[in-house]
Short mmCIF file of C-alpha atoms in Angstrom, two decimals:
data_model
loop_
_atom_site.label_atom_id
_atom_site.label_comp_id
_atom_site.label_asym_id
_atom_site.label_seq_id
_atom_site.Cartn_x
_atom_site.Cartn_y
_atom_site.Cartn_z
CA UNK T 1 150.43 97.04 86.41
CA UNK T 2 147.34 94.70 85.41
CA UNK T 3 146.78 91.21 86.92
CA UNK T 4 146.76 89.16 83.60
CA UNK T 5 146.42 85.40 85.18
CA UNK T 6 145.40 83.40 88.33
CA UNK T 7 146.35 80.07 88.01
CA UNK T 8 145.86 77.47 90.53
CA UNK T 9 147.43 74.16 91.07
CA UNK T 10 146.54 71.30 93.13
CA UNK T 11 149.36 69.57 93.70
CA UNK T 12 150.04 66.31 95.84
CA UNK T 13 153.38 66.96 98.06
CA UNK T 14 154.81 64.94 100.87
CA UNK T 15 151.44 63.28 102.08
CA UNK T 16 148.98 66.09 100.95
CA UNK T 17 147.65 68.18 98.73
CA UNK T 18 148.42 71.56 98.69
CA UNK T 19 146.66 74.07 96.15
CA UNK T 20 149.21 77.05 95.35
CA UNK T 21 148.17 79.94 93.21
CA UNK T 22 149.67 81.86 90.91
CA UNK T 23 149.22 85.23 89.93
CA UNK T 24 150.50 87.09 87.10
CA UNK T 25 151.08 90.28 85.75
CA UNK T 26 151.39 91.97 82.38
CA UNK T 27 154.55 93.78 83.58
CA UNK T 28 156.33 90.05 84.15
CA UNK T 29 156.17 90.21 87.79
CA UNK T 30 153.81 87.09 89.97
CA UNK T 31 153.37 86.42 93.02
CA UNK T 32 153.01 83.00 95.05
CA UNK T 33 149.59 82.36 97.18
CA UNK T 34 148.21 79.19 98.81
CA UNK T 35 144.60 77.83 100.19
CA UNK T 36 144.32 76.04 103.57
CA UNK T 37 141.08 74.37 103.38
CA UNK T 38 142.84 70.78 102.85
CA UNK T 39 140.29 67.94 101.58
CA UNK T 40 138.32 70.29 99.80
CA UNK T 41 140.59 71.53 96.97
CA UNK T 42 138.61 70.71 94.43
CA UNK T 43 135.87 72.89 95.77
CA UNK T 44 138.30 76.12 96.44
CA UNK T 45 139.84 75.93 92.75
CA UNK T 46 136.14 76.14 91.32
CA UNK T 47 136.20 79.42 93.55
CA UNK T 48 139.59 80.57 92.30
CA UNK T 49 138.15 80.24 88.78
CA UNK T 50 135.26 82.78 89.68
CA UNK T 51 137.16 85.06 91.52
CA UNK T 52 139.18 85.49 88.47
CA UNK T 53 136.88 86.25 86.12
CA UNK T 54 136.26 89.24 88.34
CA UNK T 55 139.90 89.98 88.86
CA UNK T 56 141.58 89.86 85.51
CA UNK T 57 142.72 93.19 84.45
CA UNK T 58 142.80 95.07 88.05
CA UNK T 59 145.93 96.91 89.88
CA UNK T 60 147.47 94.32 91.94
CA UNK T 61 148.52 97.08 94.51
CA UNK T 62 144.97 97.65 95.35
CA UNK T 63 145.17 94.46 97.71
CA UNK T 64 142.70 96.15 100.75
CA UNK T 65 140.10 97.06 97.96
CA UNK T 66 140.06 93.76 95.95
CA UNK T 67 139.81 91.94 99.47
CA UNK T 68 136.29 93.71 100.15
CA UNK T 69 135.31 93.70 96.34
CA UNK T 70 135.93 89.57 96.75
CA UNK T 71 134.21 88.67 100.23
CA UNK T 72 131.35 91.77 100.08
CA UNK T 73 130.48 92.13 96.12
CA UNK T 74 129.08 88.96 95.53
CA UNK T 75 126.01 89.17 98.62
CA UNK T 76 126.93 85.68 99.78
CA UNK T 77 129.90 86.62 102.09
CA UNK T 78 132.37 84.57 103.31
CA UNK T 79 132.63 80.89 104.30
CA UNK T 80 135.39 78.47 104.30
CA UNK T 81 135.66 77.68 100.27
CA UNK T 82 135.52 80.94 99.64
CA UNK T 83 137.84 82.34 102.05
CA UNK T 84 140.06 79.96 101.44
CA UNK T 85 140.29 81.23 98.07
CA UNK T 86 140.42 85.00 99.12
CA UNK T 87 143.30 83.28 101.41
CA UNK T 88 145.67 82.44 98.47
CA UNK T 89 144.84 85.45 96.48
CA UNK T 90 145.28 87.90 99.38
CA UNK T 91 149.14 85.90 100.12
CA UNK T 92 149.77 86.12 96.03
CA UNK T 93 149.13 89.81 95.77
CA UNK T 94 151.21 90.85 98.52
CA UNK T 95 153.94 88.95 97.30
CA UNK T 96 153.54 90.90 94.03
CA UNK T 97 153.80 93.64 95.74
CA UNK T 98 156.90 93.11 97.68
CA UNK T 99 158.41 92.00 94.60
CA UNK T 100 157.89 95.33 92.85
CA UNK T 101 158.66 97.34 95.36
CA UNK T 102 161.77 95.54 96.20
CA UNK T 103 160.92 95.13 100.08
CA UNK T 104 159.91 92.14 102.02
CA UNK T 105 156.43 91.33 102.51
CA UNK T 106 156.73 91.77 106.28
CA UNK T 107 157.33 95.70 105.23
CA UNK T 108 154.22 95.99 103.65
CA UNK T 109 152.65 94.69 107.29
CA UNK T 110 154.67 97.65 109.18
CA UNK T 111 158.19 96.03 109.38
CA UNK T 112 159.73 93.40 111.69
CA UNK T 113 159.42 93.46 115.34
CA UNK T 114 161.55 90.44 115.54
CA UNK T 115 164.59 89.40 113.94
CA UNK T 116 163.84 85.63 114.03
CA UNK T 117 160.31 83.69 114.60
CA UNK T 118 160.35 81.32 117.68
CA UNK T 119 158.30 78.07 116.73
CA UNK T 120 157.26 75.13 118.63
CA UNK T 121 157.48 71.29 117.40
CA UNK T 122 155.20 68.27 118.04
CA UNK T 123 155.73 65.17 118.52
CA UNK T 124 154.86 62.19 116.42
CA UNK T 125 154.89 59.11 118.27
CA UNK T 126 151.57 58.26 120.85
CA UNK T 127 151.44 58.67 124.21
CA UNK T 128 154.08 56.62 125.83
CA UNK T 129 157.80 56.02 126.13
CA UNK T 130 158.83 56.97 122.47
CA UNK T 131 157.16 60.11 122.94
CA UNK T 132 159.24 61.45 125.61
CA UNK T 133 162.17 60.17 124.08
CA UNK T 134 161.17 62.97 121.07
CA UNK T 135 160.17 65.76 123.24
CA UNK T 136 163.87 65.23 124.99
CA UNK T 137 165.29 65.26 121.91
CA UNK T 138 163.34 68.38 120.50
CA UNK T 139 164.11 69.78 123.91
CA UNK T 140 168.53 69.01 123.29
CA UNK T 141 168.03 70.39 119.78
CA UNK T 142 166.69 73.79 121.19
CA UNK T 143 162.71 73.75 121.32
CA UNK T 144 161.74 75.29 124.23
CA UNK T 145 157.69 74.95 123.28
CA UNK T 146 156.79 71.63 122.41
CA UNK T 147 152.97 70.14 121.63
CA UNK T 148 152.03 66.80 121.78
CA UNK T 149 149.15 64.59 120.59
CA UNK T 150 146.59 62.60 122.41
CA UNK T 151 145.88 58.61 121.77
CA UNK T 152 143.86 58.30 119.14
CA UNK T 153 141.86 55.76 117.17
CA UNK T 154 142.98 51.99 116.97
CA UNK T 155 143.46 49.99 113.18
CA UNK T 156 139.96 50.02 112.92
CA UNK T 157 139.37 53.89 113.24
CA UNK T 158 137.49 53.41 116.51
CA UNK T 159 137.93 56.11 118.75
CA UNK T 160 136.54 56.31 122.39
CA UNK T 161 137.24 59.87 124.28
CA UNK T 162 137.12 58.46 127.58
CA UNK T 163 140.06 55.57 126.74
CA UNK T 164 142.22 58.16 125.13
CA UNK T 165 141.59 60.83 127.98
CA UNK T 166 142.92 57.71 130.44
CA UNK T 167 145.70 56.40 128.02
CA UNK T 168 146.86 59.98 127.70
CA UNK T 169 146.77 61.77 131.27
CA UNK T 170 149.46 59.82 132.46
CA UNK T 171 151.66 60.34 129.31
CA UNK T 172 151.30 64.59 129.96
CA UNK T 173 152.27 64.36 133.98
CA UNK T 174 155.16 61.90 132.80
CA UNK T 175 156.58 64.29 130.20
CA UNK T 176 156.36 67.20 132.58
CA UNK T 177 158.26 65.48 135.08
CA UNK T 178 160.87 64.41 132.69
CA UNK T 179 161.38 67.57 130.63
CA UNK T 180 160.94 69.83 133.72
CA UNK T 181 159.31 73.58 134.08
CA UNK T 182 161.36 75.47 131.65
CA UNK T 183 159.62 73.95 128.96
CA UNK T 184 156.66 75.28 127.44
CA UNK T 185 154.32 71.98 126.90
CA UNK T 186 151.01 71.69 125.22
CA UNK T 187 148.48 68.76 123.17
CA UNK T 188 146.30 69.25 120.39
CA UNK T 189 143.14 67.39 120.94
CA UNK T 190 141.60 67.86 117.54
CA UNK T 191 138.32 68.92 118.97
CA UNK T 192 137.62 64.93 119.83
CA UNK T 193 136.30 65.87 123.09
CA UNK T 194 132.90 67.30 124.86
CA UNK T 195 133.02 69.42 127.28
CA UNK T 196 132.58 67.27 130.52
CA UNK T 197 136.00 64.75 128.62
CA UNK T 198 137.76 68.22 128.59
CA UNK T 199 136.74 68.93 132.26
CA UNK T 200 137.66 65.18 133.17
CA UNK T 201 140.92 65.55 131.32
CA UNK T 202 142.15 68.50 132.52
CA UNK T 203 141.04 67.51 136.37
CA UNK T 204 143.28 64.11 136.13
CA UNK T 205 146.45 66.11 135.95
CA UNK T 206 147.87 68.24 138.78
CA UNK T 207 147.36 72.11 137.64
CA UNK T 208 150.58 73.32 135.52
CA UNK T 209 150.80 70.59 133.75
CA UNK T 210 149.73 71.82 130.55
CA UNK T 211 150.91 75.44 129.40
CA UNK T 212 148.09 75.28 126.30
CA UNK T 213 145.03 72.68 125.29
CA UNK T 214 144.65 72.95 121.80
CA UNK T 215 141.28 72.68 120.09
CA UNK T 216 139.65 70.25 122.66
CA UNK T 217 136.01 70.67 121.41
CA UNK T 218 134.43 71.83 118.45
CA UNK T 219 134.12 75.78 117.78
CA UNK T 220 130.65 76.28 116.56
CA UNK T 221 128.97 77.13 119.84
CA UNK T 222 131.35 79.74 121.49
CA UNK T 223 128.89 79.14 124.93
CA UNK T 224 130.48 75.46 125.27
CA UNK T 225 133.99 76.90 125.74
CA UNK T 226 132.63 79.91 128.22
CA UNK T 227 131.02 76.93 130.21
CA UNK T 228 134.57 74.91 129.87
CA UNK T 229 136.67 77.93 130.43
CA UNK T 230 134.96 78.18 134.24
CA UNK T 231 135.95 74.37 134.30
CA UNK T 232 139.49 74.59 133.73
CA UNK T 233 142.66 76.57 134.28
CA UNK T 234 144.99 75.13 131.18
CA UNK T 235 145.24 78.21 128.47
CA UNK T 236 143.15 77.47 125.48
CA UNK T 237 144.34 77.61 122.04
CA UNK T 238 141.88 77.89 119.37
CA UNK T 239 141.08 79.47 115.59
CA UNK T 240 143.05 77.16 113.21
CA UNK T 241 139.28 76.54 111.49
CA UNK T 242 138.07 80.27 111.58
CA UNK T 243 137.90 81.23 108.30
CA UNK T 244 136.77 85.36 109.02
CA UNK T 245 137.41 88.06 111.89
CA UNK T 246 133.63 87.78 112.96
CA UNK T 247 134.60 84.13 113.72
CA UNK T 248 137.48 85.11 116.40
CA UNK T 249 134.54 87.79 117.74
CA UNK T 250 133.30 86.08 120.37
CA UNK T 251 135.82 84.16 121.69
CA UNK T 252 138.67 87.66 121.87
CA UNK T 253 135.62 89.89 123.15
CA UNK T 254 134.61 87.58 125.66
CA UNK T 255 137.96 86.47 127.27
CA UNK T 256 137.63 83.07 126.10
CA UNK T 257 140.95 81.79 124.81
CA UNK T 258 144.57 83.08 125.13
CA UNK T 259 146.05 81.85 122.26
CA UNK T 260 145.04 82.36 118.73
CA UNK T 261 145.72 79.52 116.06
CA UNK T 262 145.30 81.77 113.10
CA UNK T 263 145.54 80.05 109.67
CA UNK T 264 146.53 82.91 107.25
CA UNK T 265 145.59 80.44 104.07
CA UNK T 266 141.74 80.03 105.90
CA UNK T 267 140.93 83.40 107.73
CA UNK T 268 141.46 85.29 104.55
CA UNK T 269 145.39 85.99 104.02
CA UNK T 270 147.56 88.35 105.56
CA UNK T 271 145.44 91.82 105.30
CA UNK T 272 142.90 89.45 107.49
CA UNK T 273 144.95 88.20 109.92
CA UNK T 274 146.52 91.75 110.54
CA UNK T 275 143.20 92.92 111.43
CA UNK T 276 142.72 89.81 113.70
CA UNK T 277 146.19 90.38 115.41
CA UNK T 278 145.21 94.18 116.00
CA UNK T 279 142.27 93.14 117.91
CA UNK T 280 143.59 90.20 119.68
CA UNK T 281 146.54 92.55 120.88
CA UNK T 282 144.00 94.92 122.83
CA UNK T 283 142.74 91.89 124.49
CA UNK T 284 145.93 89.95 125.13
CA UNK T 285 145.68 87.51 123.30
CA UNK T 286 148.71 85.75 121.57
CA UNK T 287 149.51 84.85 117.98
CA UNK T 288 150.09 81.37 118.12
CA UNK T 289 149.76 80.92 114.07
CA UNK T 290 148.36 77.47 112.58
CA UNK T 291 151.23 76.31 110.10
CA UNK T 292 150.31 72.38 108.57
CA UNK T 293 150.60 73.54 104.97
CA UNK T 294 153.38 73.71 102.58
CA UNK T 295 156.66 76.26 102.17
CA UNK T 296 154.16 79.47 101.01
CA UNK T 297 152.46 79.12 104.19
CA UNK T 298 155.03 79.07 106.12
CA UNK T 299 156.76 81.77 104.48
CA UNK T 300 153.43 84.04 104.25
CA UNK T 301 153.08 83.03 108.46
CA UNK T 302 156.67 84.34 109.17
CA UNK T 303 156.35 87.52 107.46
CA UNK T 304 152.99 87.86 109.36
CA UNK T 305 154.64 86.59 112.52
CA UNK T 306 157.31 89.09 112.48
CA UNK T 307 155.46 92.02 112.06
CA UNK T 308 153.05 91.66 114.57
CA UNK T 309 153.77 92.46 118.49
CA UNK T 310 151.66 90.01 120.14
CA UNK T 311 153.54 86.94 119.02
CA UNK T 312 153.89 83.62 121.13
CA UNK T 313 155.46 81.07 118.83
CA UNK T 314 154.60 79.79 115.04
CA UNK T 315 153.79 75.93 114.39
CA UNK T 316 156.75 74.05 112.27
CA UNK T 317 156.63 70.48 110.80
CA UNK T 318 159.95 70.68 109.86
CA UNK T 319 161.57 69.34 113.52
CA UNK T 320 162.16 66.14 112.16
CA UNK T 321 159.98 64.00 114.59
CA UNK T 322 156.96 64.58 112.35
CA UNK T 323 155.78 62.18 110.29
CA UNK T 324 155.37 63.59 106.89
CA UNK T 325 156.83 66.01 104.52
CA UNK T 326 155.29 68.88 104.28
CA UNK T 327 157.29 70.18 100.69
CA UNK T 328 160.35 70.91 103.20
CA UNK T 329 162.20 68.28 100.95
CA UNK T 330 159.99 68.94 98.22
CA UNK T 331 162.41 70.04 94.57
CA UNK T 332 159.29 71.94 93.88
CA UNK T 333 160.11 74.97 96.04
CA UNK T 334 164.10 75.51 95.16
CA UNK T 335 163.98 78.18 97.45
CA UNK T 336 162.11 78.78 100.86
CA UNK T 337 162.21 79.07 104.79
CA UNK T 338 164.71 77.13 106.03
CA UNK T 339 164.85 76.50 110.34
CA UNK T 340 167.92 77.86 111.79
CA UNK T 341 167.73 75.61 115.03
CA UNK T 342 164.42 76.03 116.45
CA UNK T 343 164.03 79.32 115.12
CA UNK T 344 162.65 80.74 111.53
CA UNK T 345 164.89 83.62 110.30
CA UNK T 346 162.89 86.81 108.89
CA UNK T 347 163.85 87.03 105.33
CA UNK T 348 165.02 90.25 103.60
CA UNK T 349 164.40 89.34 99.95
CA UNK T 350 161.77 90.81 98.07
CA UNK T 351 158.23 89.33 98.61
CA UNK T 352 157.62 86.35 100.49
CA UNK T 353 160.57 84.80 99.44
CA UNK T 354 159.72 81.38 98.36
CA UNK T 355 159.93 80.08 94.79
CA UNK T 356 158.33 77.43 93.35
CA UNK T 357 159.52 75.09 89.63
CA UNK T 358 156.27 75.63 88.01
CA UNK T 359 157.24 73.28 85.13
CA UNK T 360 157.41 70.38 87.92
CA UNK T 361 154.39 71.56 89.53
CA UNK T 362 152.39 71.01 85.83
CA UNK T 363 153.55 67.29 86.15
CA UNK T 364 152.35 66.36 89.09
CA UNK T 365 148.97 64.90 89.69
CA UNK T 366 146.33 65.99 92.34
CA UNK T 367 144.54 62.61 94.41
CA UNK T 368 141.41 62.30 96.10
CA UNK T 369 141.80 62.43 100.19
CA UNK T 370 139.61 62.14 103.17
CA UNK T 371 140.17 62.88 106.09
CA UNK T 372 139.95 59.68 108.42
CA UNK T 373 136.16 58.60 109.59
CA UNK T 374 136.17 57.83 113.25
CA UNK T 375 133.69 56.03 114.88
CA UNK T 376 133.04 54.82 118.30
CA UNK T 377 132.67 51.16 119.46
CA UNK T 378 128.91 51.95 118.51
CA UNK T 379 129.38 52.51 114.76
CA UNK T 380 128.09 56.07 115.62
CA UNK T 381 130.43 59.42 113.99
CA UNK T 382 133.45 60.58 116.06
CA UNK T 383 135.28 63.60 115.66
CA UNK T 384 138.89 63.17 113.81
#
């Protein structure tokens, strides 16, 4: 078998774009892939379109070898656009596989250690008294891990930490009160805050509040969450943005976090994130898998998520008190991961499991999208 075609499509469903790949093969058989680094998709196709140059004519089945041939061969290693690329590739190839081999992609990982994937749900409304009213409801409907999100910026796009830290505190003792100690609670903080907001946020709540803080600052300088992690005793949960193993280094060899938000469509696709899982499981660290994409990522994250044992719970947008469609709804994948309560079932079909109307996919158009530009009351650049 010879991989003939990589095709890639940007594609605008539900409220984003989300670049799938295709991949090809002269014996009839493809596989589905797709790219995480949302905003930039533009960028990774112009990757994809190298990278196949390169990859045209080789054994699909060689998936550990083509991995190293595409981040070591070409001297500059790594980085996001790139590995986001590898990402896709990497998720086609073993869905290829799976498909020829008439197994589920999770066999090709070392088999299922669970029979279902637990997941946990966000919220969607601000801090305040709608919010609660979701998290009760996700809590009747059978979520037993639920994440919320901070204030953020007003209709202007002005965002000031300190405001949001005191609009927000009270909202997080409230919904522990109300939804009670049985619940696993967390909030994603986007990586809006420094390190003396996180202290000043995490000191306004009694301890056990929070279960997880998600992202609170930025993760370029593991030192500045060493210095926070003496600060504070809420979990951390961090790696949605690390696009490579050496990224998780320092923060699993040094005891840093707890949780890791691997994004199998950024760190490099599933034979990646297996080595990242290995490594975190020697350290005790928890999969706690990043998940904001379409149906492929999902369905790449379960397969991953069953067959690894150091598993907390996989991200879902599919609770129904998010705000957007995430291709859940979407006629473009006819068939794909489908929530069985709050739980993912692990699929038995061949591959990933997910297919995807390529004929509708050719019609629709990509659009340009920024992320949102914060700014504080100063003019001067906030984090989103």
């Amino acid at each position: 078998m010879k991989i003939t075609a990589i095709k890639p499509y940007p594609t605008w469903v539900g409220h984003r774009n989300q670049l799938i790949v295709k991949i090809e093969t002269d014996e009839g058989i493809y596989g589905w892939g797709e790219s995480g680094l949302s905003g930039r998709e533009k960028a990774v196709v112009g990757a994809l379109e190298h990278y196949r140059e390169w990859l045209i004519g080789r054994d699909p089945f060689a998936i550990g070898a083509i991995w190293q041939g595409m981040y070591r061969s070409q001297y500059f290693e790594g980085g996001r656009v790139l590995q986001a690329a590898i990402s896709a590739i990497d998720i086609a190839l073993h869905d290829i596989k799976g498909k020829a081999l008439g197994v589920p992609v999770h066999q090709l990982l070392g088999g299922k250690q669970r029979n279902h994937i637990p997941t946990f749900a966000s919220t969607s409304a601000p801090p305040g008294e709608e919010m609660i009213a979701q998290a009760k409801s996700l809590k009747e409907r059978g979520w037993t891990s639920i994440r919320f999100f901070p204030a953020g910026a007003d209709e202007n796009r002005i965002h000031e930490p300190r405001e949001s830290i005191a609009a927000t505190t009270k909202w997080m003792v409230k919904a522990r009160e109300e939804l009670g100690d049985g619940v696993v609670l967390g909030i994603d903080y986007h990586h809006r805050l420094s390190v003396a907001e996180t202290a000043s946020f995490c000191h306004k709540m009694p301890s056990g509040t929070l279960d997880f803080l998600e992202e609170p600052i930025r993760d370029e300088t593991p030192e500045a969450y060493e210095s926070l992690r003496t600060m504070v005793d809420v979990p951390f949960a961090i790696g949605e943005e690390f696009a490579s193993k050496w990224q998780f280094l320092p923060y699993i060899e040094r005891g840093i976090h707890q949780f890791n938000r691997i994004d199998v469509c950024n760190v490099g696709g599933l034979t990646e994130s297996m080595k990242v899982a290995g490594w975190s499981e020697a350290h005790y660290v928890d999969m706690m898998p990043h998940n904001p994409l379409g149906p492929i990522c999902t369905a790449a994250t379960i397969h991953f998520s069953a067959a690894v044992a150091n598993f907390f719970a996989l991200e879902t947008r599919a609770s129904g008190a998010e705000l957007y469609s995430h291709g859940e709804n979407s006629d473009i994948f006819p068939v794909q991961p489908k929530l069985d309560g709050a739980v993912y079932p692990v699929p038995d079909a061949p591959g990933l499991g997910v297919e995807v109307d390529e004929a509708l996919v050719q019609k629709q158009s990509f659009k340009f999208w920024e992320a949102p530009k914060w700014v504080r009351r100063d003019g001067s650049v906030t984090n989103w």
